[in-house]
Tab-separated table of C-alpha atoms in Angstrom:
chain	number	residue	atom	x	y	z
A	1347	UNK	CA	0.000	0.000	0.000
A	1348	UNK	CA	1.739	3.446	-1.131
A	1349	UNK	CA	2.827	6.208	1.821
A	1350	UNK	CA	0.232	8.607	1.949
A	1351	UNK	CA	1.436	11.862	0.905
A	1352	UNK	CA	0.817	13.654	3.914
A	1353	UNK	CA	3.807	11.840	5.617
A	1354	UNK	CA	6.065	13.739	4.160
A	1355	UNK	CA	4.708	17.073	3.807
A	1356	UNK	CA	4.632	18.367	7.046
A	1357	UNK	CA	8.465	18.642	6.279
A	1358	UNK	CA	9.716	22.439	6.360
A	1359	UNK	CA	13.316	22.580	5.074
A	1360	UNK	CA	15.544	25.271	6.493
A	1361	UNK	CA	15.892	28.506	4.659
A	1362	UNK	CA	19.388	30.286	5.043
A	1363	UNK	CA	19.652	33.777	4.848
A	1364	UNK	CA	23.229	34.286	2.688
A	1365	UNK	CA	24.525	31.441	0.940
A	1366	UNK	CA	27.842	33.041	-0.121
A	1367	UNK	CA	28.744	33.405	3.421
A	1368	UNK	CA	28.412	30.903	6.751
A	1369	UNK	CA	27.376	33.120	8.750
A	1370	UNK	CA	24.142	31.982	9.474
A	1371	UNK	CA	23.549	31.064	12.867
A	1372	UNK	CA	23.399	33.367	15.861
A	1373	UNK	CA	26.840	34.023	17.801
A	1374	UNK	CA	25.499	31.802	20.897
A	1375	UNK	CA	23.975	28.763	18.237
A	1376	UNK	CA	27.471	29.397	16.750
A	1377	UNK	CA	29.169	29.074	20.061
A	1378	UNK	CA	26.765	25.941	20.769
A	1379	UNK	CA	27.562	23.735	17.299
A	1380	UNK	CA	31.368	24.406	17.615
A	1381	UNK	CA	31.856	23.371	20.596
A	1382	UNK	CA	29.399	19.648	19.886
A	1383	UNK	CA	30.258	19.163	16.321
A	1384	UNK	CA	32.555	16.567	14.817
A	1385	UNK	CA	34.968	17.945	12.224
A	1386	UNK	CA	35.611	15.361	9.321
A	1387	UNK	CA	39.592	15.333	9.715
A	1388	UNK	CA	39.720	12.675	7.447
A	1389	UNK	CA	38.953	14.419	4.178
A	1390	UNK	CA	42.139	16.319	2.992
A	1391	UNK	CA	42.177	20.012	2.645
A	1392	UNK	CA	42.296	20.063	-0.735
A	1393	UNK	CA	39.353	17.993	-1.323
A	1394	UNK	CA	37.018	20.099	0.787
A	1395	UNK	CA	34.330	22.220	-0.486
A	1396	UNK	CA	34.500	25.918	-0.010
A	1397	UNK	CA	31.990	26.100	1.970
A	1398	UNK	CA	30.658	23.469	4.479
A	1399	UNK	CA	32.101	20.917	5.870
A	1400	UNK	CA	31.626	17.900	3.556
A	1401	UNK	CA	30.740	17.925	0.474
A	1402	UNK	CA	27.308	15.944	0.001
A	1403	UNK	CA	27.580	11.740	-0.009
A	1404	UNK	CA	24.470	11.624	-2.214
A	1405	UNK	CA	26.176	9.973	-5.104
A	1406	UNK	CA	28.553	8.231	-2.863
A	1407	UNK	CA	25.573	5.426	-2.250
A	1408	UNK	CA	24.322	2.970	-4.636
A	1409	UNK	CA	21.200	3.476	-6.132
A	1410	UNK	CA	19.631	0.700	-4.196
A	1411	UNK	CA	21.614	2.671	-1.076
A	1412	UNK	CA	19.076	5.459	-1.712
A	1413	UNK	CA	15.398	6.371	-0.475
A	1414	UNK	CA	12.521	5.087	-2.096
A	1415	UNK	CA	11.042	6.752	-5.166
A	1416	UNK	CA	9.477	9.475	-5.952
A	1417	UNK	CA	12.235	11.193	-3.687
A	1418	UNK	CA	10.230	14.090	-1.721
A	1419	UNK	CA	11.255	17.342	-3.092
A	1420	UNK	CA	13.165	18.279	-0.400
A	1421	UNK	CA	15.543	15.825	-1.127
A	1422	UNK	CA	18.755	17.632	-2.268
A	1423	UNK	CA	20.364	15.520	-4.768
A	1424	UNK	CA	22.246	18.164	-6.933
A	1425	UNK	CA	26.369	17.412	-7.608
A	1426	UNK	CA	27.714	20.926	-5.573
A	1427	UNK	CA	25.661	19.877	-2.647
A	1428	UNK	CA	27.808	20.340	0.738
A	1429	UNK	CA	26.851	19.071	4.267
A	1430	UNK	CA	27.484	20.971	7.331
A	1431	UNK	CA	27.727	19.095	10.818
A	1432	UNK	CA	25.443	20.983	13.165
A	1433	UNK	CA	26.303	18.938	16.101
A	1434	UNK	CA	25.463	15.750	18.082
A	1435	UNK	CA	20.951	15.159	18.603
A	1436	UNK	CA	21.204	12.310	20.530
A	1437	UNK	CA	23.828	9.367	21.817
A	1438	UNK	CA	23.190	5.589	21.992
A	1439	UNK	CA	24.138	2.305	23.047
A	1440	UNK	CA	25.046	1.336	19.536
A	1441	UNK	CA	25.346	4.736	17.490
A	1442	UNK	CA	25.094	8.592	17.794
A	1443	UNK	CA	22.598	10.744	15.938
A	1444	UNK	CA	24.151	14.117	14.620
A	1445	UNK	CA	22.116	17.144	13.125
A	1446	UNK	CA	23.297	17.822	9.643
A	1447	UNK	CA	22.100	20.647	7.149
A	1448	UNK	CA	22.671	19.782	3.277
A	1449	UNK	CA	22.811	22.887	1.191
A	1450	UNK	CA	23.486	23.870	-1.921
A	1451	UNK	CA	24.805	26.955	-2.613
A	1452	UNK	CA	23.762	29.675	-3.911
A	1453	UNK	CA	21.018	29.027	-3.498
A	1454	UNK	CA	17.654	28.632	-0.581
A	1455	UNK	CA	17.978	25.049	-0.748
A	1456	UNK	CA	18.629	23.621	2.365
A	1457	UNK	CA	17.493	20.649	4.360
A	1458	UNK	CA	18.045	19.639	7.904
A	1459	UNK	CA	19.058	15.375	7.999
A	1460	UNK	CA	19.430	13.454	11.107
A	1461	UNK	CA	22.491	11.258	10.659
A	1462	UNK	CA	22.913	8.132	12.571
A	1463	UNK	CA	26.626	7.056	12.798
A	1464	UNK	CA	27.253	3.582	14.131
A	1465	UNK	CA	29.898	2.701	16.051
A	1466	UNK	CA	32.167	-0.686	15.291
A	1467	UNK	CA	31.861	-3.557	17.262
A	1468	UNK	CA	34.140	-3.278	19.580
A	1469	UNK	CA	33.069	0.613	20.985
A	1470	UNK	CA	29.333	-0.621	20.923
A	1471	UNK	CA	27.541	-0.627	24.469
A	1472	UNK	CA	24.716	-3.170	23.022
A	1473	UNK	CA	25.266	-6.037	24.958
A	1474	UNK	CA	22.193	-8.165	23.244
A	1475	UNK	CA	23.183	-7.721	19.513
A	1476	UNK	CA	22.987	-11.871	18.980
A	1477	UNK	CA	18.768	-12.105	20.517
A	1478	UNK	CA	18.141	-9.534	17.411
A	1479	UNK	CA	20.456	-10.997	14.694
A	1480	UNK	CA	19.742	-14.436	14.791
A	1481	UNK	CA	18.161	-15.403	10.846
A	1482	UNK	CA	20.406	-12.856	9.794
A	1483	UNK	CA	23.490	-13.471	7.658
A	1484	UNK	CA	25.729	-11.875	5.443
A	1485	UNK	CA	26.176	-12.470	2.105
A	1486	UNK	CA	29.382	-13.596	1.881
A	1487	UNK	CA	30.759	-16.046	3.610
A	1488	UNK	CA	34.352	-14.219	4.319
A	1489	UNK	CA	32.385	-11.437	6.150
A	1490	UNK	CA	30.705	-14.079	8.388
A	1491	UNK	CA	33.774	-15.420	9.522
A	1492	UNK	CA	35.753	-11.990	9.985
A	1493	UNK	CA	33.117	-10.715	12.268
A	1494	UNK	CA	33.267	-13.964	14.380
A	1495	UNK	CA	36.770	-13.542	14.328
A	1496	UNK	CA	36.078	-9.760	15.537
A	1497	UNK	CA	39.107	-8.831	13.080
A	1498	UNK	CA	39.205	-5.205	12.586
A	1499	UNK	CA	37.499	-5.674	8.815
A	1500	UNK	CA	34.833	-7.793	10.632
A	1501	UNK	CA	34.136	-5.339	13.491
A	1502	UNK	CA	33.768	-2.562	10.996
A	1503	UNK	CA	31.693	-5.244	8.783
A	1504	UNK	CA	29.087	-5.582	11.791
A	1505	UNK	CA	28.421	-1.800	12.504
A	1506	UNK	CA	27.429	-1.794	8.410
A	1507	UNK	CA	24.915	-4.527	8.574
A	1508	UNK	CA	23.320	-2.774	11.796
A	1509	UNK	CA	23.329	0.493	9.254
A	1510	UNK	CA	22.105	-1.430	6.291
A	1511	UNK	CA	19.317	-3.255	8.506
A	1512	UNK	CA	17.700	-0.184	9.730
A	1513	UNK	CA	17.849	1.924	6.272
A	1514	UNK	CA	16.416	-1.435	4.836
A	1515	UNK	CA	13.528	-1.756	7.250
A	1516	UNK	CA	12.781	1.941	6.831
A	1517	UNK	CA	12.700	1.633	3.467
A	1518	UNK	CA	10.135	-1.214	3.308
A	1519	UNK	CA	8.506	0.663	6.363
A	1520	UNK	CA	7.979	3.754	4.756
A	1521	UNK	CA	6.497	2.496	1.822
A	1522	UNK	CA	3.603	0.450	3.346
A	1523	UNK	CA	2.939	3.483	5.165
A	1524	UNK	CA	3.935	2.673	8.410
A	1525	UNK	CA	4.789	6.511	9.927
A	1526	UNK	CA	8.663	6.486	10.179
A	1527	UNK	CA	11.395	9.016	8.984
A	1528	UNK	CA	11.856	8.955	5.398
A	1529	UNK	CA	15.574	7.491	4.845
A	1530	UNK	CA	17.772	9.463	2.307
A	1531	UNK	CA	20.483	7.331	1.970
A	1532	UNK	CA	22.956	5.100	3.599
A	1533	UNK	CA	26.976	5.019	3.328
A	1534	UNK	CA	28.517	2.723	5.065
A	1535	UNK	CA	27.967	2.989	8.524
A	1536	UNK	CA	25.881	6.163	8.510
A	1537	UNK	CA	22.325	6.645	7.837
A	1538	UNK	CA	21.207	9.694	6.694
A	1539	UNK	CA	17.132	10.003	7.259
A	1540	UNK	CA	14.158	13.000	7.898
A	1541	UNK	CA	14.830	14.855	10.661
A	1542	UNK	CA	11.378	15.210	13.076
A	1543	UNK	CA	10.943	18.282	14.367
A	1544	UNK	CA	10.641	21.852	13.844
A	1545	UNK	CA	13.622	23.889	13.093
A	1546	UNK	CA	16.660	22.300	14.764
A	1547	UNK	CA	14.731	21.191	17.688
A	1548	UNK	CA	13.812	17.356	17.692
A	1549	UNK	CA	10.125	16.096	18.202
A	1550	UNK	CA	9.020	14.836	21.803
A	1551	UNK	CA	9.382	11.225	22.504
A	1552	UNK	CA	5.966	10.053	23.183
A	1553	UNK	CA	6.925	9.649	27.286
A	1554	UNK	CA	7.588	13.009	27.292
A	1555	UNK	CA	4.776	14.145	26.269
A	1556	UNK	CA	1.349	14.590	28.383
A	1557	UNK	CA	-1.799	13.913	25.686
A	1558	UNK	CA	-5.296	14.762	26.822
A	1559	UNK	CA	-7.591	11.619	26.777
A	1560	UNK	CA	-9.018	12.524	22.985
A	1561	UNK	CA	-5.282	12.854	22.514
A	1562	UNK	CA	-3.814	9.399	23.492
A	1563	UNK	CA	-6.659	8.023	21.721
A	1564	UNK	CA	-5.462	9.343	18.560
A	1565	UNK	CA	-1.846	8.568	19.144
A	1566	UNK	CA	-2.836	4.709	20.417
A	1567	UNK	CA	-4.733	3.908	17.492
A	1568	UNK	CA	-1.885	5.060	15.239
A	1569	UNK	CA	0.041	3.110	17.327
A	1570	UNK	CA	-2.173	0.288	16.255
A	1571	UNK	CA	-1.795	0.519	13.562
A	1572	UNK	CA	2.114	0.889	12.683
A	1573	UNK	CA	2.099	-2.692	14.670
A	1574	UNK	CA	-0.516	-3.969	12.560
A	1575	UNK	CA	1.234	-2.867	9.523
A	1576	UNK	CA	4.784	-4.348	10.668
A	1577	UNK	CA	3.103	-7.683	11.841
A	1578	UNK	CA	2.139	-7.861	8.372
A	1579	UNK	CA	5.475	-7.321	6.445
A	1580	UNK	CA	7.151	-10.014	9.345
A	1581	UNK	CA	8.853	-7.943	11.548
A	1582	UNK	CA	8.500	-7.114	14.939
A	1583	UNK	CA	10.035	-3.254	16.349
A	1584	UNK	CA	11.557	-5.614	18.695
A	1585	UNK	CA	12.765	-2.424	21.376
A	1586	UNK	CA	9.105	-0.486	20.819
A	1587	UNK	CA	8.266	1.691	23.545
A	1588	UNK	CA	7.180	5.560	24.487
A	1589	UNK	CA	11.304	6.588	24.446
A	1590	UNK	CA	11.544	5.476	20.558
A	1591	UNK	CA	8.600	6.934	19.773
A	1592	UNK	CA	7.640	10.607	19.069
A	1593	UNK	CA	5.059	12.985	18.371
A	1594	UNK	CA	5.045	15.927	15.650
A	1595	UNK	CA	2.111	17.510	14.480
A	1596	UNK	CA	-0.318	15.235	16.165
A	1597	UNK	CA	1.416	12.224	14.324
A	1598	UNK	CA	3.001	9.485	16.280
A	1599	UNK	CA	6.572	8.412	14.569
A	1600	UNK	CA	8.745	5.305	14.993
A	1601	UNK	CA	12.588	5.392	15.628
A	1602	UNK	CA	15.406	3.326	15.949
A	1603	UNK	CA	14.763	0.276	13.788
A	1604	UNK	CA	18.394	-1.163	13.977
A	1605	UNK	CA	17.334	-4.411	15.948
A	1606	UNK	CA	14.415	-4.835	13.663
A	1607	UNK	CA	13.167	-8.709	13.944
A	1608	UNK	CA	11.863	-11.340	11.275
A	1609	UNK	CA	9.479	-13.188	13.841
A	1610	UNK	CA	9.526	-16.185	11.671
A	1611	UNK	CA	13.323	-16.556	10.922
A	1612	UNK	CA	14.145	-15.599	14.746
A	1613	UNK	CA	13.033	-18.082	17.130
A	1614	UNK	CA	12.323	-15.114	19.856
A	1615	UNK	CA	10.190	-13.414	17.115
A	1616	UNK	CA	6.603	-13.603	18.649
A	1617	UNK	CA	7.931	-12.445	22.270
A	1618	UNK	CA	9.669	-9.660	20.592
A	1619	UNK	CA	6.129	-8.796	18.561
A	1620	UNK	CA	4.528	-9.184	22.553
A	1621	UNK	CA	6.910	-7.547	24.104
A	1622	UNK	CA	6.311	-4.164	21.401
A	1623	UNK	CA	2.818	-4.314	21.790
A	1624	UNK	CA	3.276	-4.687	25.894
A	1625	UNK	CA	5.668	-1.760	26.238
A	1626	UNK	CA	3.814	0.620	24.093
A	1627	UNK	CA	0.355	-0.571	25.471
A	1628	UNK	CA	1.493	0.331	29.285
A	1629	UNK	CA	2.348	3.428	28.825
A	1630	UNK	CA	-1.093	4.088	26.610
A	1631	UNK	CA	-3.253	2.080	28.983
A	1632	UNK	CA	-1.669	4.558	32.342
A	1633	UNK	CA	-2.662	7.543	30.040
A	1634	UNK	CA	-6.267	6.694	29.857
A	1635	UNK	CA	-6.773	3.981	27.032
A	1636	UNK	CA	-8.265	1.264	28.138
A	1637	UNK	CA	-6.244	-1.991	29.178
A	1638	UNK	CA	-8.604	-4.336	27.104
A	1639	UNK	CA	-7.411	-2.373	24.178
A	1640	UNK	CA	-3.944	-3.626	24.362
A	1641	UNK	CA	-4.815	-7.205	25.294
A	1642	UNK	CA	-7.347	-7.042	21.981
A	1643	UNK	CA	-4.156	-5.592	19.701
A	1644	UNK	CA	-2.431	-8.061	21.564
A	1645	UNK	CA	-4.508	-10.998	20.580
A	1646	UNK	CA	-4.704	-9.273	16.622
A	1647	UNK	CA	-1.631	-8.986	15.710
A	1648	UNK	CA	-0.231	-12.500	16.838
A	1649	UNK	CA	-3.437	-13.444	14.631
A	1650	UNK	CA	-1.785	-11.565	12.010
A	1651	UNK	CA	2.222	-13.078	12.694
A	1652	UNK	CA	0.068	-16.725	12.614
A	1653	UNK	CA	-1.600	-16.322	9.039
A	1654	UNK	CA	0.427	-18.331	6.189
């Protein structure tokens, strides 16, 4: 079923003010990026753009390494792009989220990007990678054995496949209209995706918010039915809850889909698909929706997993 439009156009991309010159934030925002952002060392002087401080990976990813088509129109895709690192959103057990602009300039086009960086194997604090992974394999069988190993290539090798696993359940996500960010693109082990929010300032996670009962009505049955929705493509959240969750504009968004479960290939599937619906359910069923609400989503959606 396609992605109703509406999904994506609540975005509002950034407007700068003078794209011949970076000075574009207040002195104190100014003050506030330098001091959190991560300067790409890596890239040698020469190669940098003149302005920002990467140019844009767009057409460093594969095509089948990009969103899903038709691209929203505030996709920038154009060659002179350049990327500038705004600073760090949000930290992890497994990978840190950075706020990135993409520009191009000379011109108003601008967009702000969330960009999820995992870390390798070995600086990870995710202690319960294997319960998620198992039906999961890579392709090659050198790759499965380096990352047993935990050799350097194989450590590196791991924090890629958690990268390529979200961006891939986005992607089928997003397209069956299940409300999550749309992903741009991913390059190796960063994933570039829709920032939620307004301006530079991220969306509430659900638990922080405090819906009226009309409200969390709303919000539950969307809830509802993003489960549904996964149940039916296979995969369970499998770490759902009110702190991965967020609400923008009335709409209630899922996050963090590295850990994403087949409940059929993974024998822990169907508590993973009860434990979503459980987690979510609590906090909905404290905040006025009624208990026998969950327990009936409960009993639907393992319905759902059981169909052939």
């Amino acid at each position: 079923m396609p992605r109703k439009q509406q999904y994506s156009d609540s975005f509002q991309s950034t407007k700068r003010r003078d794209r011949g010159s970076r000075e574009v934030f207040s002195d104190e925002d100014r003050e506030r990026y330098e001091s959190m952002r991560t300067v790409f060392d890596e890239i040698p002087n020469d190669d940098r753009p003149p302005a920002g401080d990467r140019w844009s990976i767009w057409w460093d990813s594969e095509p089948l390494q990009r969103g899903p088509e038709p691209l929203p129109d505030w996709v920038i895709t154009d060659h002179g792009a350049v990327d500038y690192e705004l600073g760090v959103l949000k930290t992890g057990k497994e990978a840190d989220v950075f706020l990135v602009e993409r520009v191009l300039p000379g011109t108003d086009r601008a967009v702000i990007l969330a960009s999820k960086r995992y870390r390798s194997a070995e600086h990870t604090q995710f202690n319960r990678a294997g319960d998620y992974t198992v039906g999961r394999a890579a392709k090659r069988s050198r790759d499965n054995r380096a990352m047993a190993k935990r050799t350097t290539f194989g450590l590196e090798q791991a924090a890629g496949r958690w990268a390529a696993a979200e961006f891939d359940a986005l992607k089928r996500l997003y397209q069956v209209g299940v409300p999550v960010p749309y992903p741009v693109q991913v390059h190796g082990t960063e994933v570039l995706m829709e920032f939620i929010g307004d301006g530079r300032t991220a969306a509430p996670r659900l638990a922080e918010t405090r819906p009226d009962r009309d409200e969390a009505e709303s919000l539950w049955e969307q809830a509802a039915e993003a489960l549904r929705r996964m149940t039916e493509l296979g995969f369970a959240h499998g770490d759902l809850s009110p702190y991965n969750t967020v609400v923008h504009e009335g709409r209630l968004i899922v996050l963090d889909l590295p850990q994403v479960v087949d409940i059929y290939a993974n024998p822990l599937g169907m508590d993973f698909l009860t434990r979503d619906v459980e987690n979510l359910g609590s906090w909905f069923a404290n905040h006025g929706v009624d208990r026998a609400e969950v327990d009936d989503l409960h009993a639907e959606v393992l319905g759902l997993a059981a169909r052939p």
